[in-house]
Amino acid sequence: MGYVLFAKAKSTDSVILLETKFTVHLRSYGRDILLKTGIGKLVRHLLSHENLTVQAAAKRVYDHWKKHIVKRATLQKQEVRFDLESRRLRDIAKRWFSEALSATMDDAIVLGLEQEIFVQCKRILTASYRRSCRQIAYKLRNDANLRSKLVSGNVTMEDFVKKYKSSL
């Protein structure tokens, strides 16, 4: 709908441009839609229009969309509660890490390690997630140097998981 209206915006008629601006301004498009349809390019082009009211209207649309996209990008993903089987598998992984690190299951490092593996496995409990958990727990259990680096914070959780996670 917005793209068709903006196609009319190529004319120099300021009335059509302003009507289109108000129609498009009502919606907050996602970044992918703005890129795919090219609406964003048209709005950017209208920022340098000779009519000052069209420029101001385009600036408001641009600022609104930018604010919306930045807000969506900075939101943290909420952790959702999973079914019993998923919770059981994640608890098993936490238990492995707590045994390998000689810590409790509620310790921040154990929770962070499991969470990072879960995120890097695209938040899906697949064979890759299980394999990565087993592999990292085994490496932590058998390598005191690696364990001390992780506990002391010399290596970030993200880098650690990227380096030692199963690549299959």
mmCIF file with all atom_site columns, C-alpha atoms in Angstrom:
data_model
loop_
_atom_site.group_PDB
_atom_site.id
_atom_site.type_symbol
_atom_site.label_atom_id
_atom_site.label_alt_id
_atom_site.label_comp_id
_atom_site.label_asym_id
_atom_site.label_entity_id
_atom_site.label_seq_id
_atom_site.pdbx_PDB_ins_code
_atom_site.Cartn_x
_atom_site.Cartn_y
_atom_site.Cartn_z
_atom_site.occupancy
_atom_site.B_iso_or_equiv
_atom_site.pdbx_formal_charge
_atom_site.auth_seq_id
_atom_site.auth_comp_id
_atom_site.auth_asym_id
_atom_site.auth_atom_id
_atom_site.pdbx_PDB_model_num
ATOM 1   C CA . MET A 1 1   ? 0.000  0.000   0.000  1.00 0.00 ? 1   MET A CA 1
ATOM 2   C CA . GLY A 1 2   ? 2.660  2.504   1.013  1.00 0.00 ? 2   GLY A CA 1
ATOM 3   C CA . TYR A 1 3   ? 4.867  1.623   -1.942 1.00 0.00 ? 3   TYR A CA 1
ATOM 4   C CA . VAL A 1 4   ? 2.084  2.306   -4.448 1.00 0.00 ? 4   VAL A CA 1
ATOM 5   C CA . LEU A 1 5   ? 1.390  5.638   -2.805 1.00 0.00 ? 5   LEU A CA 1
ATOM 6   C CA . PHE A 1 6   ? 5.052  6.568   -2.902 1.00 0.00 ? 6   PHE A CA 1
ATOM 7   C CA . ALA A 1 7   ? 5.208  5.727   -6.589 1.00 0.00 ? 7   ALA A CA 1
ATOM 8   C CA . LYS A 1 8   ? 2.896  8.706   -7.061 1.00 0.00 ? 8   LYS A CA 1
ATOM 9   C CA . ALA A 1 9   ? 5.337  10.772  -5.022 1.00 0.00 ? 9   ALA A CA 1
ATOM 10  C CA . LYS A 1 10  ? 7.717  10.995  -7.957 1.00 0.00 ? 10  LYS A CA 1
ATOM 11  C CA . SER A 1 11  ? 5.566  13.756  -9.382 1.00 0.00 ? 11  SER A CA 1
ATOM 12  C CA . THR A 1 12  ? 6.352  17.259  -8.233 1.00 0.00 ? 12  THR A CA 1
ATOM 13  C CA . ASP A 1 13  ? 2.830  17.943  -7.010 1.00 0.00 ? 13  ASP A CA 1
ATOM 14  C CA . SER A 1 14  ? 3.331  18.896  -3.361 1.00 0.00 ? 14  SER A CA 1
ATOM 15  C CA . VAL A 1 15  ? -0.224 18.008  -2.406 1.00 0.00 ? 15  VAL A CA 1
ATOM 16  C CA . ILE A 1 16  ? 0.201  14.412  -3.510 1.00 0.00 ? 16  ILE A CA 1
ATOM 17  C CA . LEU A 1 17  ? 3.554  14.239  -1.763 1.00 0.00 ? 17  LEU A CA 1
ATOM 18  C CA . LEU A 1 18  ? 2.117  15.504  1.517  1.00 0.00 ? 18  LEU A CA 1
ATOM 19  C CA . GLU A 1 19  ? -0.914 13.184  1.336  1.00 0.00 ? 19  GLU A CA 1
ATOM 20  C CA . THR A 1 20  ? 1.416  10.285  0.694  1.00 0.00 ? 20  THR A CA 1
ATOM 21  C CA . LYS A 1 21  ? 3.615  11.340  3.588  1.00 0.00 ? 21  LYS A CA 1
ATOM 22  C CA . PHE A 1 22  ? 0.707  11.243  6.022  1.00 0.00 ? 22  PHE A CA 1
ATOM 23  C CA . THR A 1 23  ? -0.412 7.837   4.742  1.00 0.00 ? 23  THR A CA 1
ATOM 24  C CA . VAL A 1 24  ? 3.078  6.351   4.998  1.00 0.00 ? 24  VAL A CA 1
ATOM 25  C CA . HIS A 1 25  ? 3.860  8.024   8.317  1.00 0.00 ? 25  HIS A CA 1
ATOM 26  C CA . LEU A 1 26  ? 1.018  6.122   9.990  1.00 0.00 ? 26  LEU A CA 1
ATOM 27  C CA . ARG A 1 27  ? 2.854  2.828   9.582  1.00 0.00 ? 27  ARG A CA 1
ATOM 28  C CA . SER A 1 28  ? 6.144  1.745   11.086 1.00 0.00 ? 28  SER A CA 1
ATOM 29  C CA . TYR A 1 29  ? 7.860  -0.493  8.593  1.00 0.00 ? 29  TYR A CA 1
ATOM 30  C CA . GLY A 1 30  ? 10.590 -2.952  9.430  1.00 0.00 ? 30  GLY A CA 1
ATOM 31  C CA . ARG A 1 31  ? 14.106 -2.505  8.134  1.00 0.00 ? 31  ARG A CA 1
ATOM 32  C CA . ASP A 1 32  ? 13.787 -5.396  5.696  1.00 0.00 ? 32  ASP A CA 1
ATOM 33  C CA . ILE A 1 33  ? 10.619 -3.964  4.115  1.00 0.00 ? 33  ILE A CA 1
ATOM 34  C CA . LEU A 1 34  ? 12.220 -0.547  3.724  1.00 0.00 ? 34  LEU A CA 1
ATOM 35  C CA . LEU A 1 35  ? 15.205 -2.118  1.982  1.00 0.00 ? 35  LEU A CA 1
ATOM 36  C CA . LYS A 1 36  ? 13.201 -4.503  -0.186 1.00 0.00 ? 36  LYS A CA 1
ATOM 37  C CA . THR A 1 37  ? 10.631 -2.006  -1.476 1.00 0.00 ? 37  THR A CA 1
ATOM 38  C CA . GLY A 1 38  ? 12.904 1.003   -1.806 1.00 0.00 ? 38  GLY A CA 1
ATOM 39  C CA . ILE A 1 39  ? 10.555 3.277   0.139  1.00 0.00 ? 39  ILE A CA 1
ATOM 40  C CA . GLY A 1 40  ? 13.458 4.439   2.268  1.00 0.00 ? 40  GLY A CA 1
ATOM 41  C CA . LYS A 1 41  ? 15.371 5.647   -0.792 1.00 0.00 ? 41  LYS A CA 1
ATOM 42  C CA . LEU A 1 42  ? 12.392 7.668   -1.946 1.00 0.00 ? 42  LEU A CA 1
ATOM 43  C CA . VAL A 1 43  ? 12.023 9.307   1.456  1.00 0.00 ? 43  VAL A CA 1
ATOM 44  C CA . ARG A 1 44  ? 15.739 10.113  1.518  1.00 0.00 ? 44  ARG A CA 1
ATOM 45  C CA . HIS A 1 45  ? 15.381 11.619  -1.953 1.00 0.00 ? 45  HIS A CA 1
ATOM 46  C CA . LEU A 1 46  ? 12.488 13.788  -0.741 1.00 0.00 ? 46  LEU A CA 1
ATOM 47  C CA . LEU A 1 47  ? 14.715 15.221  2.003  1.00 0.00 ? 47  LEU A CA 1
ATOM 48  C CA . SER A 1 48  ? 16.311 17.376  -0.696 1.00 0.00 ? 48  SER A CA 1
ATOM 49  C CA . HIS A 1 49  ? 13.055 18.391  -2.423 1.00 0.00 ? 49  HIS A CA 1
ATOM 50  C CA . GLU A 1 50  ? 12.753 22.066  -3.389 1.00 0.00 ? 50  GLU A CA 1
ATOM 51  C CA . ASN A 1 51  ? 9.470  22.507  -1.490 1.00 0.00 ? 51  ASN A CA 1
ATOM 52  C CA . LEU A 1 52  ? 10.224 23.142  2.197  1.00 0.00 ? 52  LEU A CA 1
ATOM 53  C CA . THR A 1 53  ? 6.981  21.587  3.442  1.00 0.00 ? 53  THR A CA 1
ATOM 54  C CA . VAL A 1 54  ? 7.757  18.383  1.551  1.00 0.00 ? 54  VAL A CA 1
ATOM 55  C CA . GLN A 1 55  ? 11.266 18.424  3.026  1.00 0.00 ? 55  GLN A CA 1
ATOM 56  C CA . ALA A 1 56  ? 9.882  18.842  6.533  1.00 0.00 ? 56  ALA A CA 1
ATOM 57  C CA . ALA A 1 57  ? 7.330  16.077  6.005  1.00 0.00 ? 57  ALA A CA 1
ATOM 58  C CA . ALA A 1 58  ? 9.994  13.715  4.654  1.00 0.00 ? 58  ALA A CA 1
ATOM 59  C CA . LYS A 1 59  ? 12.235 14.566  7.610  1.00 0.00 ? 59  LYS A CA 1
ATOM 60  C CA . ARG A 1 60  ? 9.441  13.645  10.049 1.00 0.00 ? 60  ARG A CA 1
ATOM 61  C CA . VAL A 1 61  ? 8.856  10.319  8.273  1.00 0.00 ? 61  VAL A CA 1
ATOM 62  C CA . TYR A 1 62  ? 12.590 9.613   8.175  1.00 0.00 ? 62  TYR A CA 1
ATOM 63  C CA . ASP A 1 63  ? 13.024 10.424  11.883 1.00 0.00 ? 63  ASP A CA 1
ATOM 64  C CA . HIS A 1 64  ? 9.980  8.336   12.823 1.00 0.00 ? 64  HIS A CA 1
ATOM 65  C CA . TRP A 1 65  ? 11.224 5.305   10.907 1.00 0.00 ? 65  TRP A CA 1
ATOM 66  C CA . LYS A 1 66  ? 14.774 5.688   12.202 1.00 0.00 ? 66  LYS A CA 1
ATOM 67  C CA . LYS A 1 67  ? 13.542 5.918   15.789 1.00 0.00 ? 67  LYS A CA 1
ATOM 68  C CA . HIS A 1 68  ? 11.380 2.825   15.266 1.00 0.00 ? 68  HIS A CA 1
ATOM 69  C CA . ILE A 1 69  ? 14.203 0.762   13.740 1.00 0.00 ? 69  ILE A CA 1
ATOM 70  C CA . VAL A 1 70  ? 16.728 1.766   16.419 1.00 0.00 ? 70  VAL A CA 1
ATOM 71  C CA . LYS A 1 71  ? 14.206 0.964   19.146 1.00 0.00 ? 71  LYS A CA 1
ATOM 72  C CA . ARG A 1 72  ? 13.555 -2.502  17.690 1.00 0.00 ? 72  ARG A CA 1
ATOM 73  C CA . ALA A 1 73  ? 17.279 -3.170  17.310 1.00 0.00 ? 73  ALA A CA 1
ATOM 74  C CA . THR A 1 74  ? 18.056 -2.271  20.917 1.00 0.00 ? 74  THR A CA 1
ATOM 75  C CA . LEU A 1 75  ? 15.302 -4.383  22.466 1.00 0.00 ? 75  LEU A CA 1
ATOM 76  C CA . GLN A 1 76  ? 16.574 -7.454  24.239 1.00 0.00 ? 76  GLN A CA 1
ATOM 77  C CA . LYS A 1 77  ? 15.067 -10.743 23.262 1.00 0.00 ? 77  LYS A CA 1
ATOM 78  C CA . GLN A 1 78  ? 12.935 -12.048 26.049 1.00 0.00 ? 78  GLN A CA 1
ATOM 79  C CA . GLU A 1 79  ? 13.670 -15.453 27.438 1.00 0.00 ? 79  GLU A CA 1
ATOM 80  C CA . VAL A 1 80  ? 10.604 -17.617 27.023 1.00 0.00 ? 80  VAL A CA 1
ATOM 81  C CA . ARG A 1 81  ? 9.623  -20.587 29.119 1.00 0.00 ? 81  ARG A CA 1
ATOM 82  C CA . PHE A 1 82  ? 10.022 -23.824 27.265 1.00 0.00 ? 82  PHE A CA 1
ATOM 83  C CA . ASP A 1 83  ? 8.261  -27.119 27.499 1.00 0.00 ? 83  ASP A CA 1
ATOM 84  C CA . LEU A 1 84  ? 9.353  -29.717 30.041 1.00 0.00 ? 84  LEU A CA 1
ATOM 85  C CA . GLU A 1 85  ? 11.609 -31.595 27.631 1.00 0.00 ? 85  GLU A CA 1
ATOM 86  C CA . SER A 1 86  ? 13.488 -28.435 26.644 1.00 0.00 ? 86  SER A CA 1
ATOM 87  C CA . ARG A 1 87  ? 13.916 -27.380 30.267 1.00 0.00 ? 87  ARG A CA 1
ATOM 88  C CA . ARG A 1 88  ? 15.151 -30.871 31.116 1.00 0.00 ? 88  ARG A CA 1
ATOM 89  C CA . LEU A 1 89  ? 17.782 -30.783 28.343 1.00 0.00 ? 89  LEU A CA 1
ATOM 90  C CA . ARG A 1 90  ? 18.964 -27.319 29.352 1.00 0.00 ? 90  ARG A CA 1
ATOM 91  C CA . ASP A 1 91  ? 19.151 -28.381 33.014 1.00 0.00 ? 91  ASP A CA 1
ATOM 92  C CA . ILE A 1 92  ? 21.276 -31.376 32.025 1.00 0.00 ? 92  ILE A CA 1
ATOM 93  C CA . ALA A 1 93  ? 23.684 -29.060 30.189 1.00 0.00 ? 93  ALA A CA 1
ATOM 94  C CA . LYS A 1 94  ? 23.839 -26.763 33.234 1.00 0.00 ? 94  LYS A CA 1
ATOM 95  C CA . ARG A 1 95  ? 24.583 -29.758 35.437 1.00 0.00 ? 95  ARG A CA 1
ATOM 96  C CA . TRP A 1 96  ? 27.458 -30.803 33.146 1.00 0.00 ? 96  TRP A CA 1
ATOM 97  C CA . PHE A 1 97  ? 28.945 -27.309 33.266 1.00 0.00 ? 97  PHE A CA 1
ATOM 98  C CA . SER A 1 98  ? 28.533 -27.018 37.026 1.00 0.00 ? 98  SER A CA 1
ATOM 99  C CA . GLU A 1 99  ? 30.349 -30.341 37.492 1.00 0.00 ? 99  GLU A CA 1
ATOM 100 C CA . ALA A 1 100 ? 33.113 -29.334 35.078 1.00 0.00 ? 100 ALA A CA 1
ATOM 101 C CA . LEU A 1 101 ? 33.596 -25.923 36.721 1.00 0.00 ? 101 LEU A CA 1
ATOM 102 C CA . SER A 1 102 ? 33.043 -27.134 40.303 1.00 0.00 ? 102 SER A CA 1
ATOM 103 C CA . ALA A 1 103 ? 30.255 -24.590 40.707 1.00 0.00 ? 103 ALA A CA 1
ATOM 104 C CA . THR A 1 104 ? 26.561 -24.665 41.502 1.00 0.00 ? 104 THR A CA 1
ATOM 105 C CA . MET A 1 105 ? 23.935 -24.886 38.761 1.00 0.00 ? 105 MET A CA 1
ATOM 106 C CA . ASP A 1 106 ? 22.722 -21.392 39.665 1.00 0.00 ? 106 ASP A CA 1
ATOM 107 C CA . ASP A 1 107 ? 26.175 -19.828 39.354 1.00 0.00 ? 107 ASP A CA 1
ATOM 108 C CA . ALA A 1 108 ? 26.355 -16.951 36.861 1.00 0.00 ? 108 ALA A CA 1
ATOM 109 C CA . ILE A 1 109 ? 29.148 -18.520 34.823 1.00 0.00 ? 109 ILE A CA 1
ATOM 110 C CA . VAL A 1 110 ? 27.220 -21.775 34.388 1.00 0.00 ? 110 VAL A CA 1
ATOM 111 C CA . LEU A 1 111 ? 24.031 -19.971 33.390 1.00 0.00 ? 111 LEU A CA 1
ATOM 112 C CA . GLY A 1 112 ? 25.920 -17.641 31.042 1.00 0.00 ? 112 GLY A CA 1
ATOM 113 C CA . LEU A 1 113 ? 27.777 -20.479 29.353 1.00 0.00 ? 113 LEU A CA 1
ATOM 114 C CA . GLU A 1 114 ? 24.618 -22.486 28.730 1.00 0.00 ? 114 GLU A CA 1
ATOM 115 C CA . GLN A 1 115 ? 22.759 -19.390 27.545 1.00 0.00 ? 115 GLN A CA 1
ATOM 116 C CA . GLU A 1 116 ? 25.522 -18.475 25.090 1.00 0.00 ? 116 GLU A CA 1
ATOM 117 C CA . ILE A 1 117 ? 25.578 -21.984 23.609 1.00 0.00 ? 117 ILE A CA 1
ATOM 118 C CA . PHE A 1 118 ? 21.796 -21.871 23.308 1.00 0.00 ? 118 PHE A CA 1
ATOM 119 C CA . VAL A 1 119 ? 21.935 -18.507 21.514 1.00 0.00 ? 119 VAL A CA 1
ATOM 120 C CA . GLN A 1 120 ? 24.703 -19.603 19.158 1.00 0.00 ? 120 GLN A CA 1
ATOM 121 C CA . CYS A 1 121 ? 22.704 -22.721 18.289 1.00 0.00 ? 121 CYS A CA 1
ATOM 122 C CA . LYS A 1 122 ? 19.901 -20.389 17.102 1.00 0.00 ? 122 LYS A CA 1
ATOM 123 C CA . ARG A 1 123 ? 17.793 -20.973 20.228 1.00 0.00 ? 123 ARG A CA 1
ATOM 124 C CA . ILE A 1 124 ? 16.891 -24.455 19.064 1.00 0.00 ? 124 ILE A CA 1
ATOM 125 C CA . LEU A 1 125 ? 17.669 -27.620 20.982 1.00 0.00 ? 125 LEU A CA 1
ATOM 126 C CA . THR A 1 126 ? 19.109 -29.765 18.230 1.00 0.00 ? 126 THR A CA 1
ATOM 127 C CA . ALA A 1 127 ? 21.823 -32.371 18.028 1.00 0.00 ? 127 ALA A CA 1
ATOM 128 C CA . SER A 1 128 ? 24.286 -29.527 17.467 1.00 0.00 ? 128 SER A CA 1
ATOM 129 C CA . TYR A 1 129 ? 23.304 -27.955 20.823 1.00 0.00 ? 129 TYR A CA 1
ATOM 130 C CA . ARG A 1 130 ? 23.719 -31.265 22.658 1.00 0.00 ? 130 ARG A CA 1
ATOM 131 C CA . ARG A 1 131 ? 27.009 -32.030 20.931 1.00 0.00 ? 131 ARG A CA 1
ATOM 132 C CA . SER A 1 132 ? 28.356 -28.556 21.722 1.00 0.00 ? 132 SER A CA 1
ATOM 133 C CA . CYS A 1 133 ? 27.371 -28.851 25.387 1.00 0.00 ? 133 CYS A CA 1
ATOM 134 C CA . ARG A 1 134 ? 29.034 -32.251 25.721 1.00 0.00 ? 134 ARG A CA 1
ATOM 135 C CA . GLN A 1 135 ? 32.142 -31.077 23.889 1.00 0.00 ? 135 GLN A CA 1
ATOM 136 C CA . ILE A 1 136 ? 32.578 -27.920 25.982 1.00 0.00 ? 136 ILE A CA 1
ATOM 137 C CA . ALA A 1 137 ? 31.866 -29.736 29.250 1.00 0.00 ? 137 ALA A CA 1
ATOM 138 C CA . TYR A 1 138 ? 34.472 -32.366 28.341 1.00 0.00 ? 138 TYR A CA 1
ATOM 139 C CA . LYS A 1 139 ? 37.080 -29.719 27.474 1.00 0.00 ? 139 LYS A CA 1
ATOM 140 C CA . LEU A 1 140 ? 36.413 -27.824 30.703 1.00 0.00 ? 140 LEU A CA 1
ATOM 141 C CA . ARG A 1 141 ? 36.599 -30.994 32.773 1.00 0.00 ? 141 ARG A CA 1
ATOM 142 C CA . ASN A 1 142 ? 39.950 -32.043 31.292 1.00 0.00 ? 142 ASN A CA 1
ATOM 143 C CA . ASP A 1 143 ? 41.762 -28.729 30.781 1.00 0.00 ? 143 ASP A CA 1
ATOM 144 C CA . ALA A 1 144 ? 42.494 -26.774 33.967 1.00 0.00 ? 144 ALA A CA 1
ATOM 145 C CA . ASN A 1 145 ? 44.065 -23.899 32.018 1.00 0.00 ? 145 ASN A CA 1
ATOM 146 C CA . LEU A 1 146 ? 40.940 -23.457 29.914 1.00 0.00 ? 146 LEU A CA 1
ATOM 147 C CA . ARG A 1 147 ? 38.759 -23.664 33.013 1.00 0.00 ? 147 ARG A CA 1
ATOM 148 C CA . SER A 1 148 ? 40.785 -20.991 34.818 1.00 0.00 ? 148 SER A CA 1
ATOM 149 C CA . LYS A 1 149 ? 40.654 -18.654 31.787 1.00 0.00 ? 149 LYS A CA 1
ATOM 150 C CA . LEU A 1 150 ? 36.879 -18.903 31.678 1.00 0.00 ? 150 LEU A CA 1
ATOM 151 C CA . VAL A 1 151 ? 36.366 -18.494 35.426 1.00 0.00 ? 151 VAL A CA 1
ATOM 152 C CA . SER A 1 152 ? 38.778 -15.555 35.701 1.00 0.00 ? 152 SER A CA 1
ATOM 153 C CA . GLY A 1 153 ? 37.111 -13.770 32.789 1.00 0.00 ? 153 GLY A CA 1
ATOM 154 C CA . ASN A 1 154 ? 40.217 -13.611 30.582 1.00 0.00 ? 154 ASN A CA 1
ATOM 155 C CA . VAL A 1 155 ? 38.109 -14.850 27.691 1.00 0.00 ? 155 VAL A CA 1
ATOM 156 C CA . THR A 1 156 ? 34.570 -13.705 26.973 1.00 0.00 ? 156 THR A CA 1
ATOM 157 C CA . MET A 1 157 ? 31.762 -16.216 26.996 1.00 0.00 ? 157 MET A CA 1
ATOM 158 C CA . GLU A 1 158 ? 30.930 -15.503 23.359 1.00 0.00 ? 158 GLU A CA 1
ATOM 159 C CA . ASP A 1 159 ? 34.497 -16.030 22.125 1.00 0.00 ? 159 ASP A CA 1
ATOM 160 C CA . PHE A 1 160 ? 34.900 -19.148 24.240 1.00 0.00 ? 160 PHE A CA 1
ATOM 161 C CA . VAL A 1 161 ? 31.762 -20.762 22.858 1.00 0.00 ? 161 VAL A CA 1
ATOM 162 C CA . LYS A 1 162 ? 32.599 -19.766 19.275 1.00 0.00 ? 162 LYS A CA 1
ATOM 163 C CA . LYS A 1 163 ? 36.020 -21.335 19.583 1.00 0.00 ? 163 LYS A CA 1
ATOM 164 C CA . TYR A 1 164 ? 35.052 -24.598 21.274 1.00 0.00 ? 164 TYR A CA 1
ATOM 165 C CA . LYS A 1 165 ? 31.507 -25.171 20.028 1.00 0.00 ? 165 LYS A CA 1
ATOM 166 C CA . SER A 1 166 ? 30.815 -28.080 17.723 1.00 0.00 ? 166 SER A CA 1
ATOM 167 C CA . SER A 1 167 ? 30.986 -26.863 14.142 1.00 0.00 ? 167 SER A CA 1
ATOM 168 C CA . LEU A 1 168 ? 28.755 -29.563 12.678 1.00 0.00 ? 168 LEU A CA 1
#
